[in-house]
């Protein structure tokens, strides 16, 4: 079945540091890939997505590239801010008529001033 | 666009009582809604998929008689936790697919924190 593996946290960074959160997946077919962010006490918000190989999703300074050869979708940001502190979830939808999302376990990011 | 709300945001109930959680799509009609459960510091677990006007499809291991899901209209789905017990305490999140948007994208509500005492 489908699965998503992302690096375990928590991750603590200083403001303006570079961020990478690794995500790899296992899926049949050609999944769509997502990064969701969850701020404390809130639901999930879509951060970015990529729907086919070599696509790069980007939003709010975050980027992730769909790498089919390595089955990866790593999240990066060049300079994090305190406001980026949240839990980040990598997810996939395998398509083929199934609309279900499979989530990774989440990575908690804390950015300190 | 594509805003999903949940009510209540927090609820505390006594063991043995039932609790209803509402999930509404505010600016679109959602033919499909999803209900998730999230334990502390863990990922989201899909409980069921709800299609308007039909019975919900429950994931393996989810008790359909305990977690009653009703999707009576295109903008409202409800989750009722029947005869709640402390182990049902959790964060419940709903999501919905929005017509005209990328078909595999889901929009999430803010979640409901259920505490059973």
PDB file of C-alpha atoms in Angstrom, chain A:
ATOM      1  CA  UNK A   1       0.000   0.000   0.000  1.00  0.00           C
ATOM      2  CA  UNK A   2       0.860   3.655  -0.122  1.00  0.00           C
ATOM      3  CA  UNK A   3       3.103   5.114   2.534  1.00  0.00           C
ATOM      4  CA  UNK A   4       4.921   8.325   3.360  1.00  0.00           C
ATOM      5  CA  UNK A   5       8.049   8.551   5.458  1.00  0.00           C
ATOM      6  CA  UNK A   6       9.307  11.874   6.690  1.00  0.00           C
ATOM      7  CA  UNK A   7      12.121  12.801   8.974  1.00  0.00           C
ATOM      8  CA  UNK A   8      11.276  12.704  12.619  1.00  0.00           C
ATOM      9  CA  UNK A   9      11.483  15.825  14.622  1.00  0.00           C
ATOM     10  CA  UNK A  10      11.421  17.926  16.441  1.00  0.00           C
ATOM     11  CA  UNK A  11      13.594  20.255  14.451  1.00  0.00           C
ATOM     12  CA  UNK A  12      14.833  23.427  16.108  1.00  0.00           C
ATOM     13  CA  UNK A  13      16.424  26.154  14.020  1.00  0.00           C
ATOM     14  CA  UNK A  14      17.536  29.687  14.547  1.00  0.00           C
ATOM     15  CA  UNK A  15      15.787  32.421  12.628  1.00  0.00           C
ATOM     16  CA  UNK A  16      17.126  32.827   9.060  1.00  0.00           C
ATOM     17  CA  UNK A  17      18.550  29.292   9.011  1.00  0.00           C
ATOM     18  CA  UNK A  18      18.055  26.950   6.065  1.00  0.00           C
ATOM     19  CA  UNK A  19      15.361  24.323   6.415  1.00  0.00           C
ATOM     20  CA  UNK A  20      15.123  20.869   4.877  1.00  0.00           C
ATOM     21  CA  UNK A  21      12.514  18.317   5.872  1.00  0.00           C
ATOM     22  CA  UNK A  22      12.956  15.021   4.081  1.00  0.00           C
ATOM     23  CA  UNK A  23      10.015  13.092   2.686  1.00  0.00           C
ATOM     24  CA  UNK A  24      10.028   9.857   0.712  1.00  0.00           C
ATOM     25  CA  UNK A  25       7.085   7.863  -0.482  1.00  0.00           C
ATOM     26  CA  UNK A  26       5.922   4.516  -1.737  1.00  0.00           C
ATOM     27  CA  UNK A  27       2.976   4.426  -4.085  1.00  0.00           C
ATOM     28  CA  UNK A  28       1.617   2.658  -7.088  1.00  0.00           C
ATOM     29  CA  UNK A  29       1.089   4.636 -10.215  1.00  0.00           C
ATOM     30  CA  UNK A  30       1.745   8.350 -10.341  1.00  0.00           C
ATOM     31  CA  UNK A  31       0.759  10.009  -7.082  1.00  0.00           C
ATOM     32  CA  UNK A  32       0.204  13.665  -6.415  1.00  0.00           C
ATOM     33  CA  UNK A  33       2.330  14.993  -3.576  1.00  0.00           C
ATOM     34  CA  UNK A  34       1.516  17.599  -0.961  1.00  0.00           C
ATOM     35  CA  UNK A  35       2.964  19.441   1.976  1.00  0.00           C
ATOM     36  CA  UNK A  36       0.502  20.555   4.629  1.00  0.00           C
ATOM     37  CA  UNK A  37       1.248  22.783   7.621  1.00  0.00           C
ATOM     38  CA  UNK A  38      -0.528  22.697  10.961  1.00  0.00           C
ATOM     39  CA  UNK A  39      -0.159  25.615  13.338  1.00  0.00           C
ATOM     40  CA  UNK A  40      -0.791  24.984  17.044  1.00  0.00           C
ATOM     41  CA  UNK A  41      -4.419  24.179  17.766  1.00  0.00           C
ATOM     42  CA  UNK A  42      -5.493  24.491  14.154  1.00  0.00           C
ATOM     43  CA  UNK A  43      -6.366  22.247  11.235  1.00  0.00           C
ATOM     44  CA  UNK A  44      -4.164  21.606   8.248  1.00  0.00           C
ATOM     45  CA  UNK A  45      -3.454  24.112   5.539  1.00  0.00           C
ATOM     46  CA  UNK A  46      -2.108  23.214   2.135  1.00  0.00           C
ATOM     47  CA  UNK A  47       1.375  24.649   1.774  1.00  0.00           C
ATOM     48  CA  UNK A  48       2.261  23.402  -1.707  1.00  0.00           C
ATOM     49  CA  UNK A  49       1.702  20.561  -4.114  1.00  0.00           C
ATOM     50  CA  UNK A  50       3.179  18.852  -7.166  1.00  0.00           C
ATOM     51  CA  UNK A  51       1.233  16.643  -9.496  1.00  0.00           C
ATOM     52  CA  UNK A  52       3.860  15.069 -11.740  1.00  0.00           C
ATOM     53  CA  UNK A  53       7.523  14.207 -11.854  1.00  0.00           C
ATOM     54  CA  UNK A  54       9.953  17.132 -11.840  1.00  0.00           C
ATOM     55  CA  UNK A  55       7.232  19.581 -10.846  1.00  0.00           C
ATOM     56  CA  UNK A  56       8.287  22.102  -8.243  1.00  0.00           C
ATOM     57  CA  UNK A  57       5.695  23.324  -5.794  1.00  0.00           C
ATOM     58  CA  UNK A  58       6.340  26.609  -4.038  1.00  0.00           C
ATOM     59  CA  UNK A  59       4.581  28.923  -1.619  1.00  0.00           C
ATOM     60  CA  UNK A  60       5.600  31.447   1.043  1.00  0.00           C
ATOM     61  CA  UNK A  61       9.289  30.812   0.373  1.00  0.00           C
ATOM     62  CA  UNK A  62       8.922  27.033   0.723  1.00  0.00           C
ATOM     63  CA  UNK A  63       9.771  24.728  -2.159  1.00  0.00           C
ATOM     64  CA  UNK A  64       9.612  21.020  -2.898  1.00  0.00           C
ATOM     65  CA  UNK A  65      10.440  19.129  -6.083  1.00  0.00           C
ATOM     66  CA  UNK A  66       8.749  15.882  -7.120  1.00  0.00           C
ATOM     67  CA  UNK A  67      11.600  13.453  -7.718  1.00  0.00           C
ATOM     68  CA  UNK A  68      10.299  10.226  -9.186  1.00  0.00           C
ATOM     69  CA  UNK A  69      13.715   8.586  -9.472  1.00  0.00           C
ATOM     70  CA  UNK A  70      14.319   8.917  -5.749  1.00  0.00           C
ATOM     71  CA  UNK A  71      10.623   8.872  -4.757  1.00  0.00           C
ATOM     72  CA  UNK A  72      11.178  12.005  -2.725  1.00  0.00           C
ATOM     73  CA  UNK A  73       9.510  15.358  -2.102  1.00  0.00           C
ATOM     74  CA  UNK A  74      11.772  17.190   0.323  1.00  0.00           C
ATOM     75  CA  UNK A  75      10.609  20.521   1.733  1.00  0.00           C
ATOM     76  CA  UNK A  76      13.075  23.418   1.753  1.00  0.00           C
ATOM     77  CA  UNK A  77      13.156  27.051   2.776  1.00  0.00           C
ATOM     78  CA  UNK A  78      16.141  29.287   2.518  1.00  0.00           C
ATOM     79  CA  UNK A  79      15.509  31.462   5.563  1.00  0.00           C
ATOM     80  CA  UNK A  80      13.009  30.437   8.216  1.00  0.00           C
ATOM     81  CA  UNK A  81      11.117  32.816  10.467  1.00  0.00           C
ATOM     82  CA  UNK A  82       9.662  32.384  13.935  1.00  0.00           C
ATOM     83  CA  UNK A  83       6.225  32.374  12.333  1.00  0.00           C
ATOM     84  CA  UNK A  84       7.145  29.193  10.449  1.00  0.00           C
ATOM     85  CA  UNK A  85       7.037  27.231  13.696  1.00  0.00           C
ATOM     86  CA  UNK A  86       4.465  24.512  13.090  1.00  0.00           C
ATOM     87  CA  UNK A  87       4.068  20.845  12.261  1.00  0.00           C
ATOM     88  CA  UNK A  88       4.660  19.938   8.623  1.00  0.00           C
ATOM     89  CA  UNK A  89       3.039  16.910   7.003  1.00  0.00           C
ATOM     90  CA  UNK A  90       4.032  15.305   3.748  1.00  0.00           C
ATOM     91  CA  UNK A  91       1.152  13.541   1.997  1.00  0.00           C
ATOM     92  CA  UNK A  92       0.251  11.792  -1.203  1.00  0.00           C
ATOM     93  CA  UNK A  93      -2.814  10.899  -3.152  1.00  0.00           C
ATOM     94  CA  UNK A  94      -2.285   7.891  -5.356  1.00  0.00           C
ATOM     95  CA  UNK A  95      -5.059   8.866  -7.721  1.00  0.00           C
ATOM     96  CA  UNK A  96      -6.678   6.245  -9.928  1.00  0.00           C
ATOM     97  CA  UNK A  97     -10.074   7.237  -8.606  1.00  0.00           C
ATOM     98  CA  UNK A  98      -9.073   7.221  -4.959  1.00  0.00           C
ATOM     99  CA  UNK A  99      -9.226  10.619  -3.318  1.00  0.00           C
ATOM    100  CA  UNK A 100      -7.727   9.516  -0.039  1.00  0.00           C
ATOM    101  CA  UNK A 101      -4.641  11.206   1.321  1.00  0.00           C
ATOM    102  CA  UNK A 102      -1.875   9.228   2.985  1.00  0.00           C
ATOM    103  CA  UNK A 103       0.082  11.304   5.498  1.00  0.00           C
ATOM    104  CA  UNK A 104       3.509  11.065   6.992  1.00  0.00           C
ATOM    105  CA  UNK A 105       3.836  11.325  10.751  1.00  0.00           C
ATOM    106  CA  UNK A 106       4.617  15.008  10.713  1.00  0.00           C
ATOM    107  CA  UNK A 107       7.704  17.000  11.624  1.00  0.00           C
ATOM    108  CA  UNK A 108       7.517  19.661  14.290  1.00  0.00           C
ATOM    109  CA  UNK A 109       9.584  22.723  13.501  1.00  0.00           C
ATOM    110  CA  UNK A 110      10.480  25.288  16.122  1.00  0.00           C
ATOM    111  CA  UNK A 111      12.242  28.466  15.047  1.00  0.00           C
ATOM    112  CA  UNK A 112      13.915  30.487  17.764  1.00  0.00           C
ATOM    113  CA  UNK A 113      14.818  34.172  17.498  1.00  0.00           C
TER     114      UNK A 113
END
